[in-house]
Amino acid sequence: MCGIVGAIAKQNVVPVLLEGLLRLEYRGYDSAGLVVSDGKLLRLRTTGRVAELGKLSTDRHAKGLVGIAHTRWATHGEPSKRNAHPHFSGESSKVAVVHNGIIENHESMRLRLESEGFVFLSDTDTEVIAHLIAFHLQNKPDLLDAVCTSIAELQGAYAIAVMQESHPDRFIVARNGAPLLLGVGEEGNYAASDASALLQVTKQMIYLEEGDVAELSSDGYRIFNCTDGKIDKEVVRKVHQSALTNEAIDLGPYAHFMQKEIFEQPSAVANTLEMVFNAQSISPNLFGDAAESIFSQIDSILILACGTSYHAGSVARYWLETVAGLPCNVEIASEYRYRDPIANPNTLVVGISQSGETADTLAALKYAKSLGHRHSLSICNVAESALIRQTDLCFLTRAGPEIGVASTKAFTTQLASLLLLTITLAKMRSKLSHDRECEMIAALRHLPVALQLALQVEPQVKVWAKRFAAKRHALFLGRGVHYPIAMEGALKLKEISYIHAEAYAAGELKHGPLALVDSDMPIVAIAPNDVLLGKLKSNLQEVNARGGELYVFADADSQIQQSNNVHIIRLAEHAGVLSPILHTIPLQLLAYHVSLQKGTDVDKPRNLAKAVTVE
Ligand code: G6P
């Protein structure tokens, strides 16, 4: 989703802005732009990639000591140069604005500003902000004051950066509901949507809080609280030393971030589980100091998440019910937030999110609290994210930065974390003997090695990928705890190869999707050697009898035979409770290699964004 970079320094900031935008490319975008001041504002915009913006900058000799830049993921108005940010307003005192988020009252604001004589040149909600600031500058000549007054009139979510032609000695940023942080450097000061954009210049980061407005100059920064359109007081925010490294966000020897992230899974899971590897038992404190007390009060679980994180929650439901004996609901956050669910104050609400910035997940959690839910836990990959700040308890998946839009290592580390949660709750509810707990810890210890073995099926998967590349549709089947894994496999394939893929609980096949089965429809089945294998085999027979072509991911010991239309890849071993984690790997590899075959943009699939910070 949109990315913002702002910089003010003692030397030309154009290279910093461009490098910052490159680092934010993974978030997803369809146009890019920047403005720098060299006495006058120079604006460059393109519907091409950041590299194209770089070329434009060279051709136009763009330079300046202050600038703001943006990658736009279209919401209001098509992707076009005219709609790309920055947006301008004002003649005598020109302002430039970049924005991430959605201004919900943009229509009424537009009418009001048009009646004041402002002329709109784009279809965006962002242009409203530029004109509104220019409007207030007529009476409040100070940009900081004008920004504070303007944001009080905006409804919706935003992170903005604003600069003014007549005052190239500073720029202003503000956040409310969309991510934004400051970077404090030796040679200047910076702002960006996430830390990866600023590692090139500093590791000192300040995570702005909701409602913060900051003024940045080359010598310093000041952060303010605004109330009712006026600066209330200056506030102090902690400076964090970012633990991110450039290596973590570099491709290294890999061709794509998705490939890198698939192959990083053994170490990502090992990092996530590090604190339990040497333990003989698992302590609730892993989830926060208050976890023991909170966990002892709860009688059910409600999981809220989107996309791949929702699939992780859907796997966890089976674990929580079977191992911990806890009733569990899993809800798509964007649906939950608009329903009238009945709250149970003894439910633990669990928000799962890689980014911790997904607007629907944040809003659903807030809504759950407003309904009377008292206890919340986040499972998240970003330590300083909004999600973590919103919940009583948290568990960090230590997957490292995930850049590919299609989530991979975040998913498997979420699963590992949810299994830890299951074991903890099962123990506290006396559902798990010490011996069984030790067995599960031993299985978790073995998980990185098991993942490494699972990755070895890649050459066989590549052969299948060649056949899939020519297909237009695919069905994915699974049963029980592997049904959400089938959903995740289908999501991966459609996200990056654009092949229409649907997942079904295998028992549902005969209630509709069987009508789609013919020799042209590949059917992927997840067939671990578990108690449901017999049932699944009957479902596969139904496909086979109708001429369908089956691609089965089985375990080494699954009694299932290869035949004319039944192709089998076997994982090295059956992993018991960990099986869904391991069965994810070949599905990720399949999507990756089909995408390579088709030549689609693996890491930045069309129309998609990594962190969905708008509704
Ligand atoms: C976007 C991403 C998905 C991700 C989903 C939820 O759609 O492209 O990969 O699963 O958001 O994101 P979250 O950061 O909340 O896990």
XYZ file of C-alpha atoms and ligand atoms in Angstrom:
631
model
C 0.000 0.000 0.000
C 1.115 3.650 -0.347
C 4.604 4.460 0.876
C 5.890 7.798 2.117
C 9.468 9.058 2.376
C 10.460 12.568 3.466
C 13.942 13.978 3.949
C 15.617 17.227 4.962
C 19.400 17.313 5.139
C 22.551 19.287 4.570
C 23.034 17.709 1.142
C 20.884 16.737 -1.838
C 18.094 14.410 -0.621
C 16.992 13.026 -4.016
C 19.109 9.819 -3.711
C 17.689 9.216 -0.203
C 14.111 9.693 -1.429
C 14.612 7.324 -4.375
C 16.363 4.641 -2.325
C 13.630 4.965 0.320
C 10.901 4.466 -2.285
C 12.753 1.442 -3.675
C 12.759 -0.065 -0.179
C 9.009 0.546 0.073
C 8.243 -0.964 -3.340
C 7.296 -4.236 -1.669
C 4.261 -2.594 -0.098
C 2.638 -2.504 -3.547
C 2.019 0.569 -5.750
C 0.921 1.652 -9.183
C 2.483 5.120 -9.512
C 5.262 7.085 -7.886
C 6.271 10.694 -7.413
C 8.450 13.135 -5.548
C 8.889 16.836 -4.975
C 12.116 18.583 -4.003
C 12.855 22.189 -3.307
C 15.801 23.957 -4.812
C 14.335 27.408 -4.285
C 11.344 26.327 -6.351
C 9.367 23.104 -6.037
C 10.184 20.520 -8.695
C 7.634 17.712 -8.960
C 8.129 14.473 -10.880
C 5.468 11.769 -11.246
C 5.146 8.548 -13.188
C 2.913 5.511 -13.541
C 6.090 3.492 -13.999
C 8.325 1.962 -11.391
C 10.577 3.830 -8.947
C 13.445 3.174 -11.385
C 11.548 5.268 -13.928
C 11.211 8.057 -11.368
C 14.975 7.809 -10.855
C 15.522 8.248 -14.581
C 13.229 11.271 -14.641
C 15.150 12.751 -11.701
C 18.431 12.391 -13.568
C 17.001 13.837 -16.788
C 15.537 16.832 -14.951
C 18.637 17.275 -12.722
C 16.384 17.106 -9.667
C 18.109 18.199 -6.479
C 17.246 19.893 -3.216
C 17.879 19.862 0.512
C 14.277 18.970 1.331
C 11.794 16.684 -0.380
C 8.877 14.297 0.012
C 8.192 11.222 -2.089
C 5.453 8.648 -2.506
C 4.409 5.347 -4.005
C 0.653 5.299 -4.599
C -1.708 2.318 -4.486
C -4.833 3.702 -6.102
C -8.014 3.989 -4.045
C -9.689 7.207 -5.266
C -9.037 7.676 -8.955
C -7.287 5.429 -11.467
C -3.518 4.968 -11.440
C -2.360 7.904 -13.613
C 0.212 10.666 -13.558
C -2.525 13.185 -12.732
C -3.573 11.199 -9.651
C -0.040 10.367 -8.514
C 1.256 12.194 -5.440
C 2.557 14.769 -4.474
C -0.489 16.996 -4.889
C -0.106 20.763 -4.975
C -2.204 23.686 -3.926
C -1.801 27.436 -3.695
C -0.193 29.988 -5.966
C 1.665 32.466 -3.770
C 2.413 29.931 -1.081
C 2.498 26.590 -2.825
C 2.167 23.463 -0.654
C 2.849 19.862 -1.638
C 1.293 16.846 0.089
C 1.793 13.081 0.017
C -0.696 10.870 1.802
C -1.320 7.278 2.806
C -4.846 6.336 3.913
C -8.373 7.387 3.020
C -10.085 10.680 3.798
C -13.683 9.642 4.331
C -15.221 13.129 4.189
C -13.367 14.086 1.011
C -16.543 14.632 -1.017
C -18.037 17.287 1.264
C -14.600 18.885 1.707
C -14.136 19.022 -2.045
C -17.459 20.853 -2.501
C -16.558 23.286 0.256
C -13.108 24.008 -1.165
C -14.441 24.347 -4.705
C -16.881 26.955 -3.422
C -13.836 28.770 -1.992
C -12.355 28.881 -5.485
C -9.930 25.931 -5.326
C -9.608 24.013 -8.568
C -9.120 20.245 -8.352
C -6.795 18.655 -10.872
C -7.061 15.020 -9.728
C -9.703 12.506 -8.615
C -7.924 11.797 -5.337
C -9.036 12.368 -1.770
C -5.468 13.581 -1.092
C -5.858 16.759 -3.122
C -8.467 17.855 -0.562
C -5.707 17.914 2.077
C -3.434 20.090 -0.068
C -6.187 22.643 -0.752
C -7.385 22.598 2.838
C -3.898 23.423 4.113
C -3.525 26.162 1.474
C -6.917 27.504 2.540
C -5.879 27.725 6.195
C -2.517 29.216 5.253
C -4.469 32.267 4.078
C -5.245 33.072 7.752
C -2.515 31.171 9.551
C 0.707 31.754 7.684
C 2.596 29.108 9.662
C 2.558 25.695 7.981
C 2.555 23.777 11.271
C -0.499 25.722 12.467
C -2.247 25.275 9.144
C -1.607 21.499 9.173
C -2.959 21.196 12.743
C -6.110 23.110 11.835
C -6.591 21.067 8.679
C -6.235 17.625 10.198
C -8.879 18.456 12.783
C -11.310 18.662 9.870
C -10.293 15.387 8.238
C -12.168 12.168 8.931
C -10.551 8.856 8.133
C -7.085 7.426 8.316
C -3.964 9.167 7.166
C -0.256 9.592 7.317
C 0.835 12.746 5.525
C 3.975 14.684 4.709
C 3.690 18.333 3.716
C 6.174 20.935 2.437
C 5.881 24.538 1.404
C 7.734 26.299 -1.388
C 8.331 29.462 0.614
C 9.830 27.586 3.613
C 12.316 25.006 2.348
C 13.867 24.802 5.824
C 11.384 22.219 7.106
C 8.606 19.759 6.346
C 5.678 18.590 8.451
C 4.276 15.102 8.973
C 1.186 13.838 10.770
C -0.293 10.425 11.455
C -3.668 9.102 12.415
C -4.461 5.494 11.653
C -1.711 4.865 9.083
C 1.916 4.050 9.840
C 4.627 6.730 9.938
C 7.950 7.007 11.704
C 10.808 9.486 11.944
C 14.474 8.750 11.333
C 16.999 10.828 13.239
C 20.260 11.064 11.308
C 23.602 12.811 11.661
C 23.242 14.684 8.390
C 19.509 15.251 8.461
C 16.085 14.091 9.564
C 13.678 11.821 7.797
C 10.197 10.316 7.805
C 8.864 7.126 6.231
C 6.100 4.553 6.284
C 8.452 1.927 7.631
C 11.966 1.584 8.932
C 13.337 -0.284 5.910
C 13.174 2.952 3.870
C 15.482 4.802 6.254
C 18.113 2.217 7.183
C 20.252 3.716 4.403
C 20.696 6.883 6.531
C 19.993 6.000 10.162
C 19.012 3.328 12.636
C 17.541 5.805 15.127
C 13.767 5.609 14.674
C 10.852 7.291 16.416
C 7.467 5.605 16.027
C 4.877 8.364 15.925
C 1.708 7.791 17.896
C -1.844 8.372 16.689
C -2.528 12.093 16.438
C 1.141 13.155 16.460
C 2.278 16.026 14.249
C 6.012 16.574 13.728
C 8.126 19.328 12.255
C 11.464 18.281 10.785
C 14.447 20.453 9.895
C 18.003 19.475 8.998
C 19.076 20.151 12.600
C 16.261 18.594 14.543
C 12.655 17.631 14.954
C 9.777 18.510 17.251
C 6.672 16.413 17.889
C 3.381 17.932 18.960
C -0.026 16.968 20.143
C -2.828 18.891 18.481
C -6.242 19.364 20.054
C -9.216 20.916 18.281
C -7.039 22.207 15.465
C -4.469 23.884 17.731
C -1.026 22.858 18.889
C -1.553 21.610 22.403
C 1.924 20.749 23.626
C 5.269 19.405 22.518
C 5.621 15.694 23.311
C 8.604 13.426 23.767
C 8.700 10.085 21.974
C 11.269 7.389 22.566
C 14.093 6.977 20.052
C 14.477 3.288 19.168
C 17.605 1.718 17.784
C 16.230 -0.328 14.891
C 17.286 -3.959 14.970
C 16.704 -4.244 11.220
C 19.795 -4.828 9.129
C 20.375 -4.052 5.496
C 21.068 -7.760 4.897
C 17.600 -8.598 6.208
C 16.043 -6.462 3.491
C 18.494 -7.369 0.706
C 17.927 -10.157 -1.773
C 21.308 -11.797 -1.262
C 21.809 -14.733 -3.639
C 18.093 -15.135 -4.376
C 16.160 -14.122 -7.478
C 13.086 -12.967 -5.587
C 12.144 -12.035 -2.044
C 9.463 -14.714 -2.043
C 12.080 -17.348 -2.859
C 14.374 -15.970 -0.154
C 11.541 -15.958 2.371
C 10.432 -19.516 1.529
C 13.973 -20.747 2.099
C 14.400 -18.674 5.262
C 11.589 -20.566 6.967
C 13.748 -23.029 8.923
C 15.681 -20.137 10.505
C 12.618 -17.887 10.868
C 10.807 -20.626 12.778
C 13.926 -21.398 14.828
C 14.202 -17.710 15.808
C 10.536 -17.585 16.731
C 10.830 -20.676 18.920
C 14.278 -19.895 20.325
C 13.064 -19.343 23.877
C 11.429 -22.761 24.092
C 14.248 -24.783 22.575
C 16.117 -25.194 25.831
C 13.053 -25.329 28.024
C 11.537 -28.440 29.524
C 8.188 -26.745 29.756
C 6.446 -23.731 28.265
C 5.610 -20.740 30.417
C 2.655 -18.384 29.853
C 5.078 -15.465 30.367
C 6.122 -15.914 26.745
C 2.964 -13.961 25.915
C 3.501 -11.159 28.433
C 3.700 -10.600 32.171
C -0.072 -10.653 32.670
C -0.558 -13.796 30.551
C -0.879 -16.287 33.405
C -3.559 -14.241 35.108
C -5.453 -13.526 31.872
C -5.203 -17.086 30.536
C -6.620 -18.436 33.797
C -9.772 -16.324 33.330
C -10.643 -17.209 29.744
C -13.103 -19.827 28.524
C -12.919 -19.323 24.742
C -10.919 -17.770 21.912
C -11.880 -15.366 19.155
C -9.325 -14.938 16.370
C -9.496 -11.864 14.098
C -7.310 -11.576 11.007
C -7.164 -11.077 7.227
C -5.648 -12.957 4.288
C -2.908 -15.417 5.099
C -3.086 -14.508 8.787
C -6.734 -15.578 8.739
C -5.645 -18.961 7.407
C -3.156 -19.285 10.278
C -6.008 -18.574 12.693
C -8.146 -21.172 10.943
C -5.484 -23.851 11.536
C -5.182 -22.767 15.163
C -8.889 -23.337 15.721
C -8.395 -27.087 15.197
C -5.426 -27.120 17.583
C -7.147 -25.069 20.282
C -10.240 -27.242 20.203
C -8.460 -30.585 19.993
C -5.443 -30.019 22.222
C -6.633 -27.320 24.636
C -10.352 -28.134 24.636
C -11.205 -24.459 24.106
C -14.080 -23.251 21.920
C -12.610 -21.060 19.186
C -14.102 -18.777 16.546
C -12.061 -17.419 13.668
C -13.402 -14.356 11.926
C -12.373 -12.375 8.852
C -11.691 -8.976 10.424
C -13.488 -6.963 7.726
C -16.661 -9.009 8.328
C -16.498 -9.084 12.107
C -16.226 -5.320 12.428
C -19.612 -4.810 10.782
C -21.545 -7.612 12.490
C -23.370 -7.510 15.812
C -21.583 -10.380 17.538
C -22.351 -11.244 21.128
C -19.368 -10.450 23.322
C -18.162 -12.775 26.032
C -15.902 -10.962 28.530
C -14.077 -14.248 29.210
C -13.007 -14.696 25.618
C -9.404 -14.075 24.666
C -9.432 -12.016 21.467
C -6.392 -12.840 19.333
C -5.367 -10.500 16.497
C -2.984 -12.098 14.011
C -1.102 -9.923 11.549
C 2.276 -9.986 9.849
C 2.468 -6.205 9.524
C 0.449 -5.186 12.552
C -0.910 -2.357 10.400
C -3.833 -4.012 8.576
C -6.670 -1.515 8.944
C -9.470 -4.092 9.183
C -7.689 -6.162 11.829
C -6.957 -3.090 13.948
C -10.549 -1.882 13.632
C -11.997 -5.334 14.397
C -9.942 -5.552 17.602
C -11.040 -2.093 18.659
C -14.623 -3.071 17.941
C -14.308 -6.312 19.947
C -13.110 -4.252 22.923
C -15.969 -1.789 22.549
C -18.405 -4.716 22.665
C -17.103 -5.776 26.059
C -14.258 -8.185 25.350
C -11.694 -7.647 28.081
C -8.654 -9.684 27.075
C -6.566 -9.382 23.956
C -3.411 -10.868 22.511
C -1.575 -10.001 19.300
C 0.579 -12.324 17.242
C 2.590 -10.085 15.015
C 5.869 -9.794 13.119
C 6.552 -6.076 13.652
C 7.583 -5.077 17.137
C 6.626 -1.415 16.913
C 3.344 -1.869 15.064
C -0.028 -0.415 15.986
C -1.439 -3.905 16.675
C 1.068 -4.672 19.400
C 0.305 -1.372 21.093
C -3.403 -2.176 21.012
C -3.428 -5.474 22.930
C -2.743 -6.485 26.551
C -0.544 -9.416 25.570
C 1.652 -10.044 22.567
C 3.851 -12.635 20.956
C 6.353 -11.606 18.309
C 6.925 -13.923 15.386
C 10.582 -13.363 14.713
C 10.442 -14.016 10.982
C 12.422 -10.886 10.069
C 11.141 -8.441 7.453
C 8.835 -10.047 4.912
C 9.068 -8.179 1.620
C 7.283 -10.440 -0.919
C 3.609 -9.515 -1.071
C 2.647 -13.186 -0.871
C 3.166 -14.091 2.766
C 5.283 -17.197 3.436
C 7.592 -17.159 6.451
C 5.149 -14.959 8.371
C 2.555 -17.732 7.988
C 4.697 -20.612 9.227
C 6.004 -18.559 12.150
C 2.441 -17.567 13.026
C 1.544 -21.271 13.054
C 4.506 -22.086 15.301
C 3.434 -19.292 17.679
C -0.185 -20.448 17.700
C 0.931 -23.947 18.558
C 2.862 -22.506 21.517
C -0.299 -20.701 22.584
C -2.248 -23.954 22.274
C 0.263 -25.870 24.399
C 0.280 -23.123 27.035
C -3.505 -23.018 27.299
C -3.815 -26.800 27.220
C -1.377 -27.049 30.105
C -3.132 -24.431 32.175
C -6.434 -26.229 31.613
C -4.919 -29.585 32.614
C -5.492 -30.989 29.137
C -1.866 -31.869 28.542
C 0.252 -34.303 30.489
C 3.865 -33.383 31.161
C 4.976 -36.238 28.885
C 2.810 -35.008 26.033
C 4.107 -31.460 26.569
C 7.694 -32.761 26.369
C 6.842 -34.621 23.160
C 5.398 -31.468 21.646
C 8.404 -29.386 22.638
C 10.636 -32.036 21.091
C 8.572 -31.866 17.890
C 8.927 -28.065 17.854
C 12.688 -28.425 18.320
C 12.775 -30.707 15.301
C 10.637 -28.319 13.205
C 13.475 -26.314 11.561
C 15.076 -29.575 10.375
C 11.722 -30.916 9.205
C 11.154 -27.684 7.241
C 14.557 -28.068 5.636
C 13.575 -31.583 4.514
C 10.244 -30.341 3.185
C 12.078 -27.776 1.034
C 13.843 -30.656 -0.705
C 10.737 -31.457 -2.743
C 11.457 -28.368 -4.873
C 12.791 -30.211 -7.975
C 9.634 -32.358 -8.151
C 7.400 -29.334 -7.623
C 9.142 -27.540 -10.502
C 8.071 -30.341 -12.858
C 4.449 -29.928 -11.776
C 4.691 -26.145 -12.092
C 5.351 -26.454 -15.829
C 2.023 -28.241 -16.249
C 0.118 -25.766 -14.087
C 1.398 -22.740 -15.970
C -0.882 -23.537 -18.915
C -4.011 -23.908 -16.780
C -6.646 -21.261 -16.087
C -8.218 -22.809 -12.974
C -7.205 -25.106 -10.133
C -8.938 -26.715 -7.167
C -7.264 -27.345 -3.823
C -8.627 -29.976 -1.439
C -7.888 -30.678 2.200
C -9.658 -32.038 5.236
C -9.598 -31.105 8.910
C -6.639 -29.026 9.985
C -5.287 -29.258 6.414
C -8.349 -27.587 4.912
C -7.018 -24.089 5.830
C -3.688 -25.201 4.346
C -5.514 -25.927 1.069
C -7.003 -22.408 1.342
C -3.539 -20.954 1.809
C -2.198 -22.961 -1.154
C -4.999 -21.662 -3.395
C -4.424 -18.097 -2.188
C -0.703 -18.307 -2.944
C -1.338 -19.610 -6.459
C -3.942 -16.995 -7.368
C -2.011 -14.104 -5.807
C 1.150 -14.497 -7.808
C 0.327 -16.611 -10.890
C -3.161 -15.139 -11.518
C -4.546 -18.658 -12.021
C -8.031 -18.845 -10.577
C -7.707 -21.212 -7.621
C -10.337 -22.287 -5.107
C -10.007 -24.387 -1.992
C -12.645 -26.772 -0.736
C -12.998 -28.978 2.260
C -12.725 -32.283 0.390
C -16.026 -33.529 1.816
C -17.789 -30.613 0.100
C -16.609 -31.672 -3.352
C -19.746 -33.543 -4.255
C -21.920 -30.601 -3.178
C -20.920 -28.470 -6.134
C -17.304 -28.215 -7.260
C -17.306 -31.771 -8.658
C -19.249 -30.268 -11.574
C -16.083 -28.374 -12.561
C -13.910 -31.465 -12.734
C -12.649 -32.462 -16.171
C -9.271 -33.334 -17.640
C -8.380 -29.662 -17.837
C -8.810 -28.919 -14.151
C -5.788 -29.724 -11.973
C -6.792 -30.780 -8.476
C -4.257 -30.381 -5.706
C -4.853 -32.514 -2.624
C -3.129 -32.264 0.746
C -3.005 -35.853 1.936
C -1.046 -36.317 5.169
C -1.158 -39.650 6.877
C -3.674 -38.589 9.508
C -7.008 -39.989 10.702
C -8.858 -38.393 7.793
C -6.713 -39.953 5.069
C -9.227 -42.733 4.389
C -12.024 -40.199 3.941
C -9.864 -38.019 1.722
C -8.967 -40.993 -0.485
C -12.668 -41.580 -1.141
C -12.997 -37.921 -2.196
C -10.026 -38.336 -4.522
C -11.644 -41.409 -6.071
C -14.649 -39.236 -6.901
C -12.348 -36.931 -8.844
C -10.458 -39.746 -10.500
C -13.641 -41.447 -11.661
C -14.573 -38.233 -13.512
C -11.316 -37.903 -15.411
C -9.825 -35.247 -13.108
C -6.040 -34.961 -12.829
C -4.842 -35.183 -9.238
C -1.670 -33.654 -7.795
C -1.304 -35.085 -4.316
C 1.053 -33.934 -1.564
C 1.273 -36.997 0.675
C 3.494 -38.163 3.505
C 6.176 -40.796 3.002
C 3.976 -43.361 4.717
C 0.575 -42.345 3.258
C -1.027 -45.403 1.651
C -1.853 -43.707 -1.598
C -0.666 -44.895 -4.988
C 0.550 -43.082 -8.086
C -1.384 -43.920 -11.268
C -2.159 -42.432 -14.645
C -3.988 -39.378 -13.432
C -2.701 -39.368 -9.891
C 0.673 -37.675 -9.405
C 2.245 -37.818 -5.960
C 4.952 -35.880 -4.175
C 5.809 -37.240 -0.760
C 7.099 -35.290 2.212
C 9.849 -37.057 4.139
C 7.796 -37.897 7.205
C 4.432 -37.444 8.853
C 4.806 -34.666 11.396
C 1.797 -35.286 13.636
C 0.446 -32.047 15.049
C 3.026 -30.042 13.057
C 1.876 -31.497 9.747
C -0.007 -28.368 8.545
C 3.189 -26.310 8.892
C 5.181 -28.733 6.756
C 2.471 -29.223 4.149
C 2.507 -25.472 3.527
C 6.009 -25.595 2.041
C 5.325 -27.479 -1.228
C 2.279 -25.278 -1.862
C 4.386 -22.136 -1.553
C 6.971 -23.651 -3.886
C 4.273 -24.604 -6.372
C 2.900 -21.047 -6.521
C 6.409 -19.616 -6.801
C 7.450 -21.869 -9.679
C 4.172 -21.482 -11.573
C 4.634 -17.720 -11.307
C 8.186 -18.050 -12.648
C 6.893 -20.148 -15.550
C 4.269 -17.532 -16.342
C 6.673 -14.629 -15.975
C 4.455 -12.710 -13.570
C 5.854 -10.289 -11.015
C 6.475 -12.701 -8.118
C 7.179 -10.161 -5.406
C 4.815 -7.423 -6.506
C 1.737 -9.065 -7.985
C -0.602 -6.745 -9.820
C -3.236 -4.865 -7.810
C -2.043 -6.231 -4.449
C -0.361 -4.548 -1.517
C 1.730 -5.927 1.308
C 0.313 -3.918 4.179
C -3.326 -3.001 3.631
C -3.600 0.169 5.677
C -6.985 1.198 4.250
C -10.359 -0.511 4.533
C -2.387 -8.318 2.434
C -1.162 -9.142 2.073
C -1.361 -10.574 2.536
C -1.663 -10.609 4.027
C -2.862 -9.733 4.378
C -2.992 -9.549 5.882
O -3.465 -8.743 1.685
O -0.933 -9.106 0.681
O -0.175 -11.312 2.279
O -1.907 -11.924 4.418
O -2.692 -8.426 3.828
O -1.859 -8.862 6.332
P -1.302 -8.891 7.798
O -0.110 -7.977 7.752
O -2.393 -8.349 8.668
O -0.955 -10.277 8.129
